[in-house]
């Protein structure tokens, strides 16, 4: 099987990381063609349909009825709320900075897990959380004290709330859907989340102009088919052959690629506070994952060799 080759595994991980980072630029650029909610509805409509097709081709089938209400809740938290807030926030915030703020999600996941799941916060997690929070203040605090642009600050707070909602969906998933089929959960939560986005777009952006051009279609298809459906399908295939820690660590490069593509393609400025804050947030996320017990580190090495 091809997925037994470690170089193919790392290529696939790098591929989805680059695609997710590049998708931030397209999400920002899409706002010149349509409203943020309308784009999200089209993107995730295409993405959920593609993912459901992939699921049924792979024999995933329909989830049990008892899981439906939990899938709806996860869909609202992980897709509806997250991307409504992110897309609206992108009206005021650069794509690169937005990706960094959203990927503070592991910080909020850890805090929520400690309070709701009663997970013990180890010393390395405390250090990671502290660095991540300092990194957020380095980005947000600079804009509050120096820039003082109300629109930018409002947009940044929306994206932080999106990260909090994403973290909440992770905790709820562990409470109610931990043993469910991963690809099945992703497909159906995205479908239910898309319904919520469509409703929001109908009430908030009905009658607003939608410019359908080859470029806007490209944005929808890339973010819907590649960044949403295909990348998640690859993701869950990878999780069958490698552990979660090994798969998760490289995705921390997503905001790095988001910053790079935002600077390269949208001429977004990488100020010192963004660089310092981003480095602190990434360090805060990496430390709890990387500095694990020796047994787990040995297991990762064995799986990759």
mmCIF file of C-alpha atoms in Angstrom, residues 23-31 36 39 83-99 155-156 158-159 268:
data_model
loop_
_atom_site.group_PDB
_atom_site.id
_atom_site.type_symbol
_atom_site.label_atom_id
_atom_site.label_comp_id
_atom_site.label_asym_id
_atom_site.label_seq_id
_atom_site.Cartn_x
_atom_site.Cartn_y
_atom_site.Cartn_z
ATOM 1 C CA UNK A 23 -6.820 28.823 1.078
ATOM 2 C CA UNK A 24 -6.652 31.756 3.494
ATOM 3 C CA UNK A 25 -5.570 34.045 0.667
ATOM 4 C CA UNK A 26 -8.477 32.877 -1.503
ATOM 5 C CA UNK A 27 -10.961 33.329 1.343
ATOM 6 C CA UNK A 28 -9.806 36.931 1.730
ATOM 7 C CA UNK A 29 -9.777 37.588 -2.029
ATOM 8 C CA UNK A 30 -13.277 36.132 -2.467
ATOM 9 C CA UNK A 31 -14.783 39.114 -0.618
ATOM 10 C CA UNK A 36 -18.607 36.499 3.257
ATOM 11 C CA UNK A 39 -19.028 32.555 -0.235
ATOM 12 C CA UNK A 83 -16.538 30.196 9.308
ATOM 13 C CA UNK A 84 -19.255 32.815 9.651
ATOM 14 C CA UNK A 85 -17.047 34.589 12.188
ATOM 15 C CA UNK A 86 -13.840 34.003 10.218
ATOM 16 C CA UNK A 87 -15.229 35.179 6.890
ATOM 17 C CA UNK A 88 -16.797 38.281 8.430
ATOM 18 C CA UNK A 89 -13.593 38.967 10.353
ATOM 19 C CA UNK A 90 -11.600 38.749 7.115
ATOM 20 C CA UNK A 91 -13.336 41.932 5.989
ATOM 21 C CA UNK A 92 -11.181 43.783 8.534
ATOM 22 C CA UNK A 93 -8.145 41.565 9.157
ATOM 23 C CA UNK A 94 -5.344 40.367 6.871
ATOM 24 C CA UNK A 95 -5.476 36.725 5.770
ATOM 25 C CA UNK A 96 -2.121 35.825 7.336
ATOM 26 C CA UNK A 97 -2.918 37.313 10.731
ATOM 27 C CA UNK A 98 -6.369 35.691 10.652
ATOM 28 C CA UNK A 99 -4.866 32.245 10.124
ATOM 29 C CA UNK A 155 -12.418 41.496 13.244
ATOM 30 C CA UNK A 156 -9.599 40.032 15.337
ATOM 31 C CA UNK A 158 -14.392 37.624 15.920
ATOM 32 C CA UNK A 159 -11.638 35.281 14.752
ATOM 33 C CA UNK A 268 0.123 42.079 3.547
#
